[in-house]
């Protein structure tokens, strides 16, 4: 394996003696610095999420305000269709009244059964 002599110093320091363990003062200073960094990150994250929430509510309000005419037109169209169809409850559902009433996925339809005049023979029996 070829080793570039320009980087030989990196490999020598990796295999060197272990570093000295930190002193008590270094540990205390490190703990205080880490607590400060944590508090600073927490402060900025709370502020960041507050700004995001405010911007999201503002954008939602703007879109809601800009689409009010469209919602009004759609509501008027639904009412016009309900008036033309006549059988819709609350302005929703199929426009034709002969399709039945749907309750929780079950179809309830009234069907009139007409008697077949060919089936009635003399005495109300079917001819054989």
mmCIF file with all atom_site columns, N, CA, C and O in Angstrom, residues 13-62:
data_model
loop_
_atom_site.group_PDB
_atom_site.id
_atom_site.type_symbol
_atom_site.label_atom_id
_atom_site.label_alt_id
_atom_site.label_comp_id
_atom_site.label_asym_id
_atom_site.label_entity_id
_atom_site.label_seq_id
_atom_site.pdbx_PDB_ins_code
_atom_site.Cartn_x
_atom_site.Cartn_y
_atom_site.Cartn_z
_atom_site.occupancy
_atom_site.B_iso_or_equiv
_atom_site.pdbx_formal_charge
_atom_site.auth_seq_id
_atom_site.auth_comp_id
_atom_site.auth_asym_id
_atom_site.auth_atom_id
_atom_site.pdbx_PDB_model_num
ATOM 1   N N  . UNK A 1 13 ? 0.128   10.705 14.652 1.00 0.00 ? 13 UNK A N  1
ATOM 2   C CA . UNK A 1 13 ? -0.548  11.250 15.835 1.00 0.00 ? 13 UNK A CA 1
ATOM 3   C C  . UNK A 1 13 ? -1.722  10.380 16.257 1.00 0.00 ? 13 UNK A C  1
ATOM 4   O O  . UNK A 1 13 ? -2.088  10.360 17.426 1.00 0.00 ? 13 UNK A O  1
ATOM 5   N N  . UNK A 1 14 ? -2.324  9.643  15.323 1.00 0.00 ? 14 UNK A N  1
ATOM 6   C CA . UNK A 1 14 ? -3.429  8.769  15.685 1.00 0.00 ? 14 UNK A CA 1
ATOM 7   C C  . UNK A 1 14 ? -2.948  7.613  16.554 1.00 0.00 ? 14 UNK A C  1
ATOM 8   O O  . UNK A 1 14 ? -3.671  7.151  17.420 1.00 0.00 ? 14 UNK A O  1
ATOM 9   N N  . UNK A 1 15 ? -1.774  7.156  16.331 1.00 0.00 ? 15 UNK A N  1
ATOM 10  C CA . UNK A 1 15 ? -1.269  6.030  17.095 1.00 0.00 ? 15 UNK A CA 1
ATOM 11  C C  . UNK A 1 15 ? -0.454  6.470  18.310 1.00 0.00 ? 15 UNK A C  1
ATOM 12  O O  . UNK A 1 15 ? 0.190   5.653  18.946 1.00 0.00 ? 15 UNK A O  1
ATOM 13  N N  . UNK A 1 16 ? -0.492  7.749  18.662 1.00 0.00 ? 16 UNK A N  1
ATOM 14  C CA . UNK A 1 16 ? 0.317   8.283  19.759 1.00 0.00 ? 16 UNK A CA 1
ATOM 15  C C  . UNK A 1 16 ? -0.271  7.955  21.119 1.00 0.00 ? 16 UNK A C  1
ATOM 16  O O  . UNK A 1 16 ? -1.248  7.223  21.258 1.00 0.00 ? 16 UNK A O  1
ATOM 17  N N  . UNK A 1 17 ? 0.349   8.515  22.148 1.00 0.00 ? 17 UNK A N  1
ATOM 18  C CA . UNK A 1 17 ? -0.117  8.256  23.515 1.00 0.00 ? 17 UNK A CA 1
ATOM 19  C C  . UNK A 1 17 ? -1.499  8.877  23.744 1.00 0.00 ? 17 UNK A C  1
ATOM 20  O O  . UNK A 1 17 ? -1.900  9.826  23.082 1.00 0.00 ? 17 UNK A O  1
ATOM 21  N N  . UNK A 1 18 ? -2.220  8.341  24.722 1.00 0.00 ? 18 UNK A N  1
ATOM 22  C CA . UNK A 1 18 ? -3.557  8.821  25.032 1.00 0.00 ? 18 UNK A CA 1
ATOM 23  C C  . UNK A 1 18 ? -3.486  10.221 25.627 1.00 0.00 ? 18 UNK A C  1
ATOM 24  O O  . UNK A 1 18 ? -2.497  10.599 26.257 1.00 0.00 ? 18 UNK A O  1
ATOM 25  N N  . UNK A 1 19 ? -4.529  10.985 25.437 1.00 0.00 ? 19 UNK A N  1
ATOM 26  C CA . UNK A 1 19 ? -4.572  12.350 25.966 1.00 0.00 ? 19 UNK A CA 1
ATOM 27  C C  . UNK A 1 19 ? -4.734  12.306 27.475 1.00 0.00 ? 19 UNK A C  1
ATOM 28  O O  . UNK A 1 19 ? -5.201  11.329 28.049 1.00 0.00 ? 19 UNK A O  1
ATOM 29  N N  . UNK A 1 20 ? -4.368  13.409 28.090 1.00 0.00 ? 20 UNK A N  1
ATOM 30  C CA . UNK A 1 20 ? -4.497  13.495 29.546 1.00 0.00 ? 20 UNK A CA 1
ATOM 31  C C  . UNK A 1 20 ? -5.985  13.604 29.905 1.00 0.00 ? 20 UNK A C  1
ATOM 32  O O  . UNK A 1 20 ? -6.742  14.260 29.197 1.00 0.00 ? 20 UNK A O  1
ATOM 33  N N  . UNK A 1 21 ? -6.409  13.003 30.979 1.00 0.00 ? 21 UNK A N  1
ATOM 34  C CA . UNK A 1 21 ? -7.807  13.144 31.391 1.00 0.00 ? 21 UNK A CA 1
ATOM 35  C C  . UNK A 1 21 ? -8.075  14.591 31.826 1.00 0.00 ? 21 UNK A C  1
ATOM 36  O O  . UNK A 1 21 ? -7.190  15.250 32.349 1.00 0.00 ? 21 UNK A O  1
ATOM 37  N N  . UNK A 1 22 ? -9.304  15.089 31.583 1.00 0.00 ? 22 UNK A N  1
ATOM 38  C CA . UNK A 1 22 ? -9.598  16.481 31.934 1.00 0.00 ? 22 UNK A CA 1
ATOM 39  C C  . UNK A 1 22 ? -9.582  16.683 33.450 1.00 0.00 ? 22 UNK A C  1
ATOM 40  O O  . UNK A 1 22 ? -9.956  15.806 34.219 1.00 0.00 ? 22 UNK A O  1
ATOM 41  N N  . UNK A 1 23 ? -9.186  17.870 33.836 1.00 0.00 ? 23 UNK A N  1
ATOM 42  C CA . UNK A 1 23 ? -9.162  18.206 35.262 1.00 0.00 ? 23 UNK A CA 1
ATOM 43  C C  . UNK A 1 23 ? -10.569 18.546 35.725 1.00 0.00 ? 23 UNK A C  1
ATOM 44  O O  . UNK A 1 23 ? -11.492 18.690 34.918 1.00 0.00 ? 23 UNK A O  1
ATOM 45  N N  . UNK A 1 24 ? -10.729 18.715 37.016 1.00 0.00 ? 24 UNK A N  1
ATOM 46  C CA . UNK A 1 24 ? -12.027 19.049 37.577 1.00 0.00 ? 24 UNK A CA 1
ATOM 47  C C  . UNK A 1 24 ? -12.514 20.405 37.066 1.00 0.00 ? 24 UNK A C  1
ATOM 48  O O  . UNK A 1 24 ? -13.693 20.572 36.754 1.00 0.00 ? 24 UNK A O  1
ATOM 49  N N  . UNK A 1 25 ? -11.610 21.377 36.942 1.00 0.00 ? 25 UNK A N  1
ATOM 50  C CA . UNK A 1 25 ? -11.973 22.691 36.440 1.00 0.00 ? 25 UNK A CA 1
ATOM 51  C C  . UNK A 1 25 ? -12.452 22.605 34.994 1.00 0.00 ? 25 UNK A C  1
ATOM 52  O O  . UNK A 1 25 ? -13.454 23.243 34.628 1.00 0.00 ? 25 UNK A O  1
ATOM 53  N N  . UNK A 1 26 ? -11.800 21.803 34.165 1.00 0.00 ? 26 UNK A N  1
ATOM 54  C CA . UNK A 1 26 ? -12.215 21.635 32.772 1.00 0.00 ? 26 UNK A CA 1
ATOM 55  C C  . UNK A 1 26 ? -13.602 20.974 32.691 1.00 0.00 ? 26 UNK A C  1
ATOM 56  O O  . UNK A 1 26 ? -14.419 21.348 31.840 1.00 0.00 ? 26 UNK A O  1
ATOM 57  N N  . UNK A 1 27 ? -13.872 20.036 33.550 1.00 0.00 ? 27 UNK A N  1
ATOM 58  C CA . UNK A 1 27 ? -15.180 19.380 33.566 1.00 0.00 ? 27 UNK A CA 1
ATOM 59  C C  . UNK A 1 27 ? -16.282 20.364 33.956 1.00 0.00 ? 27 UNK A C  1
ATOM 60  O O  . UNK A 1 27 ? -17.356 20.387 33.345 1.00 0.00 ? 27 UNK A O  1
ATOM 61  N N  . UNK A 1 28 ? -16.023 21.179 34.976 1.00 0.00 ? 28 UNK A N  1
ATOM 62  C CA . UNK A 1 28 ? -17.019 22.153 35.429 1.00 0.00 ? 28 UNK A CA 1
ATOM 63  C C  . UNK A 1 28 ? -17.274 23.194 34.339 1.00 0.00 ? 28 UNK A C  1
ATOM 64  O O  . UNK A 1 28 ? -18.420 23.532 34.033 1.00 0.00 ? 28 UNK A O  1
ATOM 65  N N  . UNK A 1 29 ? -16.204 23.724 33.739 1.00 0.00 ? 29 UNK A N  1
ATOM 66  C CA . UNK A 1 29 ? -16.353 24.713 32.675 1.00 0.00 ? 29 UNK A CA 1
ATOM 67  C C  . UNK A 1 29 ? -17.095 24.094 31.486 1.00 0.00 ? 29 UNK A C  1
ATOM 68  O O  . UNK A 1 29 ? -17.987 24.722 30.896 1.00 0.00 ? 29 UNK A O  1
ATOM 69  N N  . UNK A 1 30 ? -16.793 22.873 31.134 1.00 0.00 ? 30 UNK A N  1
ATOM 70  C CA . UNK A 1 30 ? -17.475 22.188 30.032 1.00 0.00 ? 30 UNK A CA 1
ATOM 71  C C  . UNK A 1 30 ? -18.956 21.995 30.316 1.00 0.00 ? 30 UNK A C  1
ATOM 72  O O  . UNK A 1 30 ? -19.804 22.182 29.429 1.00 0.00 ? 30 UNK A O  1
ATOM 73  N N  . UNK A 1 31 ? -19.292 21.625 31.568 1.00 0.00 ? 31 UNK A N  1
ATOM 74  C CA . UNK A 1 31 ? -20.693 21.440 31.938 1.00 0.00 ? 31 UNK A CA 1
ATOM 75  C C  . UNK A 1 31 ? -21.454 22.765 31.876 1.00 0.00 ? 31 UNK A C  1
ATOM 76  O O  . UNK A 1 31 ? -22.597 22.822 31.390 1.00 0.00 ? 31 UNK A O  1
ATOM 77  N N  . UNK A 1 32 ? -20.836 23.850 32.348 1.00 0.00 ? 32 UNK A N  1
ATOM 78  C CA . UNK A 1 32 ? -21.482 25.166 32.325 1.00 0.00 ? 32 UNK A CA 1
ATOM 79  C C  . UNK A 1 32 ? -21.677 25.629 30.880 1.00 0.00 ? 32 UNK A C  1
ATOM 80  O O  . UNK A 1 32 ? -22.745 26.156 30.519 1.00 0.00 ? 32 UNK A O  1
ATOM 81  N N  . UNK A 1 33 ? -20.683 25.436 30.043 1.00 0.00 ? 33 UNK A N  1
ATOM 82  C CA . UNK A 1 33 ? -20.789 25.827 28.634 1.00 0.00 ? 33 UNK A CA 1
ATOM 83  C C  . UNK A 1 33 ? -21.880 25.015 27.940 1.00 0.00 ? 33 UNK A C  1
ATOM 84  O O  . UNK A 1 33 ? -22.683 25.569 27.174 1.00 0.00 ? 33 UNK A O  1
ATOM 85  N N  . UNK A 1 34 ? -21.938 23.727 28.198 1.00 0.00 ? 34 UNK A N  1
ATOM 86  C CA . UNK A 1 34 ? -22.969 22.888 27.569 1.00 0.00 ? 34 UNK A CA 1
ATOM 87  C C  . UNK A 1 34 ? -24.368 23.275 28.043 1.00 0.00 ? 34 UNK A C  1
ATOM 88  O O  . UNK A 1 34 ? -25.312 23.294 27.251 1.00 0.00 ? 34 UNK A O  1
ATOM 89  N N  . UNK A 1 35 ? -24.532 23.602 29.319 1.00 0.00 ? 35 UNK A N  1
ATOM 90  C CA . UNK A 1 35 ? -25.827 24.047 29.825 1.00 0.00 ? 35 UNK A CA 1
ATOM 91  C C  . UNK A 1 35 ? -26.227 25.361 29.150 1.00 0.00 ? 35 UNK A C  1
ATOM 92  O O  . UNK A 1 35 ? -27.397 25.555 28.784 1.00 0.00 ? 35 UNK A O  1
ATOM 93  N N  . UNK A 1 36 ? -25.273 26.263 28.968 1.00 0.00 ? 36 UNK A N  1
ATOM 94  C CA . UNK A 1 36 ? -25.549 27.528 28.289 1.00 0.00 ? 36 UNK A CA 1
ATOM 95  C C  . UNK A 1 36 ? -25.945 27.318 26.838 1.00 0.00 ? 36 UNK A C  1
ATOM 96  O O  . UNK A 1 36 ? -26.887 27.952 26.341 1.00 0.00 ? 36 UNK A O  1
ATOM 97  N N  . UNK A 1 37 ? -25.246 26.439 26.144 1.00 0.00 ? 37 UNK A N  1
ATOM 98  C CA . UNK A 1 37 ? -25.568 26.146 24.747 1.00 0.00 ? 37 UNK A CA 1
ATOM 99  C C  . UNK A 1 37 ? -26.961 25.511 24.652 1.00 0.00 ? 37 UNK A C  1
ATOM 100 O O  . UNK A 1 37 ? -27.748 25.846 23.754 1.00 0.00 ? 37 UNK A O  1
ATOM 101 N N  . UNK A 1 38 ? -27.266 24.618 25.594 1.00 0.00 ? 38 UNK A N  1
ATOM 102 C CA . UNK A 1 38 ? -28.583 23.987 25.593 1.00 0.00 ? 38 UNK A CA 1
ATOM 103 C C  . UNK A 1 38 ? -29.690 25.013 25.811 1.00 0.00 ? 38 UNK A C  1
ATOM 104 O O  . UNK A 1 38 ? -30.717 24.991 25.122 1.00 0.00 ? 38 UNK A O  1
ATOM 105 N N  . UNK A 1 39 ? -29.513 25.911 26.758 1.00 0.00 ? 39 UNK A N  1
ATOM 106 C CA . UNK A 1 39 ? -30.521 26.941 27.027 1.00 0.00 ? 39 UNK A CA 1
ATOM 107 C C  . UNK A 1 39 ? -30.687 27.883 25.834 1.00 0.00 ? 39 UNK A C  1
ATOM 108 O O  . UNK A 1 39 ? -31.806 28.285 25.493 1.00 0.00 ? 39 UNK A O  1
ATOM 109 N N  . UNK A 1 40 ? -29.572 28.228 25.202 1.00 0.00 ? 40 UNK A N  1
ATOM 110 C CA . UNK A 1 40 ? -29.628 29.096 24.031 1.00 0.00 ? 40 UNK A CA 1
ATOM 111 C C  . UNK A 1 40 ? -30.365 28.403 22.872 1.00 0.00 ? 40 UNK A C  1
ATOM 112 O O  . UNK A 1 40 ? -31.210 29.015 22.214 1.00 0.00 ? 40 UNK A O  1
ATOM 113 N N  . UNK A 1 41 ? -30.079 27.123 22.658 1.00 0.00 ? 41 UNK A N  1
ATOM 114 C CA . UNK A 1 41 ? -30.760 26.367 21.600 1.00 0.00 ? 41 UNK A CA 1
ATOM 115 C C  . UNK A 1 41 ? -32.249 26.233 21.903 1.00 0.00 ? 41 UNK A C  1
ATOM 116 O O  . UNK A 1 41 ? -33.090 26.354 21.001 1.00 0.00 ? 41 UNK A O  1
ATOM 117 N N  . UNK A 1 42 ? -32.599 25.997 23.165 1.00 0.00 ? 42 UNK A N  1
ATOM 118 C CA . UNK A 1 42 ? -33.995 25.892 23.549 1.00 0.00 ? 42 UNK A CA 1
ATOM 119 C C  . UNK A 1 42 ? -34.729 27.216 23.316 1.00 0.00 ? 42 UNK A C  1
ATOM 120 O O  . UNK A 1 42 ? -35.844 27.232 22.788 1.00 0.00 ? 42 UNK A O  1
ATOM 121 N N  . UNK A 1 43 ? -34.085 28.319 23.663 1.00 0.00 ? 43 UNK A N  1
ATOM 122 C CA . UNK A 1 43 ? -34.690 29.637 23.464 1.00 0.00 ? 43 UNK A CA 1
ATOM 123 C C  . UNK A 1 43 ? -34.932 29.901 21.984 1.00 0.00 ? 43 UNK A C  1
ATOM 124 O O  . UNK A 1 43 ? -36.020 30.345 21.584 1.00 0.00 ? 43 UNK A O  1
ATOM 125 N N  . UNK A 1 44 ? -33.944 29.635 21.145 1.00 0.00 ? 44 UNK A N  1
ATOM 126 C CA . UNK A 1 44 ? -34.101 29.873 19.719 1.00 0.00 ? 44 UNK A CA 1
ATOM 127 C C  . UNK A 1 44 ? -35.127 28.926 19.091 1.00 0.00 ? 44 UNK A C  1
ATOM 128 O O  . UNK A 1 44 ? -35.862 29.324 18.186 1.00 0.00 ? 44 UNK A O  1
ATOM 129 N N  . UNK A 1 45 ? -35.197 27.695 19.560 1.00 0.00 ? 45 UNK A N  1
ATOM 130 C CA . UNK A 1 45 ? -36.174 26.767 18.987 1.00 0.00 ? 45 UNK A CA 1
ATOM 131 C C  . UNK A 1 45 ? -37.594 27.192 19.339 1.00 0.00 ? 45 UNK A C  1
ATOM 132 O O  . UNK A 1 45 ? -38.496 27.114 18.500 1.00 0.00 ? 45 UNK A O  1
ATOM 133 N N  . UNK A 1 46 ? -37.818 27.648 20.571 1.00 0.00 ? 46 UNK A N  1
ATOM 134 C CA . UNK A 1 46 ? -39.148 28.114 20.951 1.00 0.00 ? 46 UNK A CA 1
ATOM 135 C C  . UNK A 1 46 ? -39.526 29.340 20.123 1.00 0.00 ? 46 UNK A C  1
ATOM 136 O O  . UNK A 1 46 ? -40.649 29.445 19.610 1.00 0.00 ? 46 UNK A O  1
ATOM 137 N N  . UNK A 1 47 ? -38.607 30.267 19.963 1.00 0.00 ? 47 UNK A N  1
ATOM 138 C CA . UNK A 1 47 ? -38.880 31.460 19.153 1.00 0.00 ? 47 UNK A CA 1
ATOM 139 C C  . UNK A 1 47 ? -39.125 31.079 17.695 1.00 0.00 ? 47 UNK A C  1
ATOM 140 O O  . UNK A 1 47 ? -40.038 31.613 17.052 1.00 0.00 ? 47 UNK A O  1
ATOM 141 N N  . UNK A 1 48 ? -38.352 30.146 17.165 1.00 0.00 ? 48 UNK A N  1
ATOM 142 C CA . UNK A 1 48 ? -38.509 29.704 15.778 1.00 0.00 ? 48 UNK A CA 1
ATOM 143 C C  . UNK A 1 48 ? -39.888 29.082 15.556 1.00 0.00 ? 48 UNK A C  1
ATOM 144 O O  . UNK A 1 48 ? -40.578 29.399 14.587 1.00 0.00 ? 48 UNK A O  1
ATOM 145 N N  . UNK A 1 49 ? -40.304 28.192 16.470 1.00 0.00 ? 49 UNK A N  1
ATOM 146 C CA . UNK A 1 49 ? -41.609 27.560 16.312 1.00 0.00 ? 49 UNK A CA 1
ATOM 147 C C  . UNK A 1 49 ? -42.746 28.552 16.512 1.00 0.00 ? 49 UNK A C  1
ATOM 148 O O  . UNK A 1 49 ? -43.793 28.423 15.882 1.00 0.00 ? 49 UNK A O  1
ATOM 149 N N  . UNK A 1 50 ? -42.571 29.544 17.364 1.00 0.00 ? 50 UNK A N  1
ATOM 150 C CA . UNK A 1 50 ? -43.597 30.576 17.523 1.00 0.00 ? 50 UNK A CA 1
ATOM 151 C C  . UNK A 1 50 ? -43.743 31.386 16.236 1.00 0.00 ? 50 UNK A C  1
ATOM 152 O O  . UNK A 1 50 ? -44.864 31.705 15.818 1.00 0.00 ? 50 UNK A O  1
ATOM 153 N N  . UNK A 1 51 ? -42.623 31.710 15.611 1.00 0.00 ? 51 UNK A N  1
ATOM 154 C CA . UNK A 1 51 ? -42.671 32.445 14.335 1.00 0.00 ? 51 UNK A CA 1
ATOM 155 C C  . UNK A 1 51 ? -43.319 31.581 13.262 1.00 0.00 ? 51 UNK A C  1
ATOM 156 O O  . UNK A 1 51 ? -44.151 32.062 12.480 1.00 0.00 ? 51 UNK A O  1
ATOM 157 N N  . UNK A 1 52 ? -42.980 30.295 13.205 1.00 0.00 ? 52 UNK A N  1
ATOM 158 C CA . UNK A 1 52 ? -43.601 29.395 12.220 1.00 0.00 ? 52 UNK A CA 1
ATOM 159 C C  . UNK A 1 52 ? -45.103 29.274 12.437 1.00 0.00 ? 52 UNK A C  1
ATOM 160 O O  . UNK A 1 52 ? -45.879 29.302 11.472 1.00 0.00 ? 52 UNK A O  1
ATOM 161 N N  . UNK A 1 53 ? -45.531 29.138 13.686 1.00 0.00 ? 53 UNK A N  1
ATOM 162 C CA . UNK A 1 53 ? -46.943 29.028 13.989 1.00 0.00 ? 53 UNK A CA 1
ATOM 163 C C  . UNK A 1 53 ? -47.682 30.301 13.600 1.00 0.00 ? 53 UNK A C  1
ATOM 164 O O  . UNK A 1 53 ? -48.754 30.245 12.990 1.00 0.00 ? 53 UNK A O  1
ATOM 165 N N  . UNK A 1 54 ? -47.106 31.444 13.914 1.00 0.00 ? 54 UNK A N  1
ATOM 166 C CA . UNK A 1 54 ? -47.725 32.717 13.560 1.00 0.00 ? 54 UNK A CA 1
ATOM 167 C C  . UNK A 1 54 ? -47.822 32.877 12.046 1.00 0.00 ? 54 UNK A C  1
ATOM 168 O O  . UNK A 1 54 ? -48.857 33.302 11.514 1.00 0.00 ? 54 UNK A O  1
ATOM 169 N N  . UNK A 1 55 ? -46.763 32.528 11.334 1.00 0.00 ? 55 UNK A N  1
ATOM 170 C CA . UNK A 1 55 ? -46.778 32.626 9.867  1.00 0.00 ? 55 UNK A CA 1
ATOM 171 C C  . UNK A 1 55 ? -47.803 31.661 9.274  1.00 0.00 ? 55 UNK A C  1
ATOM 172 O O  . UNK A 1 55 ? -48.525 32.014 8.331  1.00 0.00 ? 55 UNK A O  1
ATOM 173 N N  . UNK A 1 56 ? -47.899 30.458 9.814  1.00 0.00 ? 56 UNK A N  1
ATOM 174 C CA . UNK A 1 56 ? -48.875 29.489 9.313  1.00 0.00 ? 56 UNK A CA 1
ATOM 175 C C  . UNK A 1 56 ? -50.303 29.962 9.513  1.00 0.00 ? 56 UNK A C  1
ATOM 176 O O  . UNK A 1 56 ? -51.139 29.834 8.617  1.00 0.00 ? 56 UNK A O  1
ATOM 177 N N  . UNK A 1 57 ? -50.600 30.514 10.685 1.00 0.00 ? 57 UNK A N  1
ATOM 178 C CA . UNK A 1 57 ? -51.945 31.025 10.942 1.00 0.00 ? 57 UNK A CA 1
ATOM 179 C C  . UNK A 1 57 ? -52.242 32.216 10.034 1.00 0.00 ? 57 UNK A C  1
ATOM 180 O O  . UNK A 1 57 ? -53.353 32.348 9.499  1.00 0.00 ? 57 UNK A O  1
ATOM 181 N N  . UNK A 1 58 ? -51.259 33.066 9.824  1.00 0.00 ? 58 UNK A N  1
ATOM 182 C CA . UNK A 1 58 ? -51.453 34.226 8.947  1.00 0.00 ? 58 UNK A CA 1
ATOM 183 C C  . UNK A 1 58 ? -51.709 33.785 7.504  1.00 0.00 ? 58 UNK A C  1
ATOM 184 O O  . UNK A 1 58 ? -52.608 34.311 6.835  1.00 0.00 ? 58 UNK A O  1
ATOM 185 N N  . UNK A 1 59 ? -50.968 32.816 7.021  1.00 0.00 ? 59 UNK A N  1
ATOM 186 C CA . UNK A 1 59 ? -51.160 32.322 5.651  1.00 0.00 ? 59 UNK A CA 1
ATOM 187 C C  . UNK A 1 59 ? -52.523 31.642 5.518  1.00 0.00 ? 59 UNK A C  1
ATOM 188 O O  . UNK A 1 59 ? -53.240 31.847 4.535  1.00 0.00 ? 59 UNK A O  1
ATOM 189 N N  . UNK A 1 60 ? -52.906 30.834 6.523  1.00 0.00 ? 60 UNK A N  1
ATOM 190 C CA . UNK A 1 60 ? -54.210 30.183 6.486  1.00 0.00 ? 60 UNK A CA 1
ATOM 191 C C  . UNK A 1 60 ? -55.322 31.230 6.468  1.00 0.00 ? 60 UNK A C  1
ATOM 192 O O  . UNK A 1 60 ? -56.296 31.100 5.719  1.00 0.00 ? 60 UNK A O  1
ATOM 193 N N  . UNK A 1 61 ? -55.212 32.246 7.280  1.00 0.00 ? 61 UNK A N  1
ATOM 194 C CA . UNK A 1 61 ? -56.215 33.308 7.306  1.00 0.00 ? 61 UNK A CA 1
ATOM 195 C C  . UNK A 1 61 ? -56.301 34.054 5.982  1.00 0.00 ? 61 UNK A C  1
ATOM 196 O O  . UNK A 1 61 ? -57.395 34.379 5.508  1.00 0.00 ? 61 UNK A O  1
ATOM 197 N N  . UNK A 1 62 ? -55.168 34.297 5.363  1.00 0.00 ? 62 UNK A N  1
ATOM 198 C CA . UNK A 1 62 ? -55.143 34.984 4.072  1.00 0.00 ? 62 UNK A CA 1
ATOM 199 C C  . UNK A 1 62 ? -55.821 34.133 3.002  1.00 0.00 ? 62 UNK A C  1
ATOM 200 O O  . UNK A 1 62 ? -56.628 34.634 2.220  1.00 0.00 ? 62 UNK A O  1
#
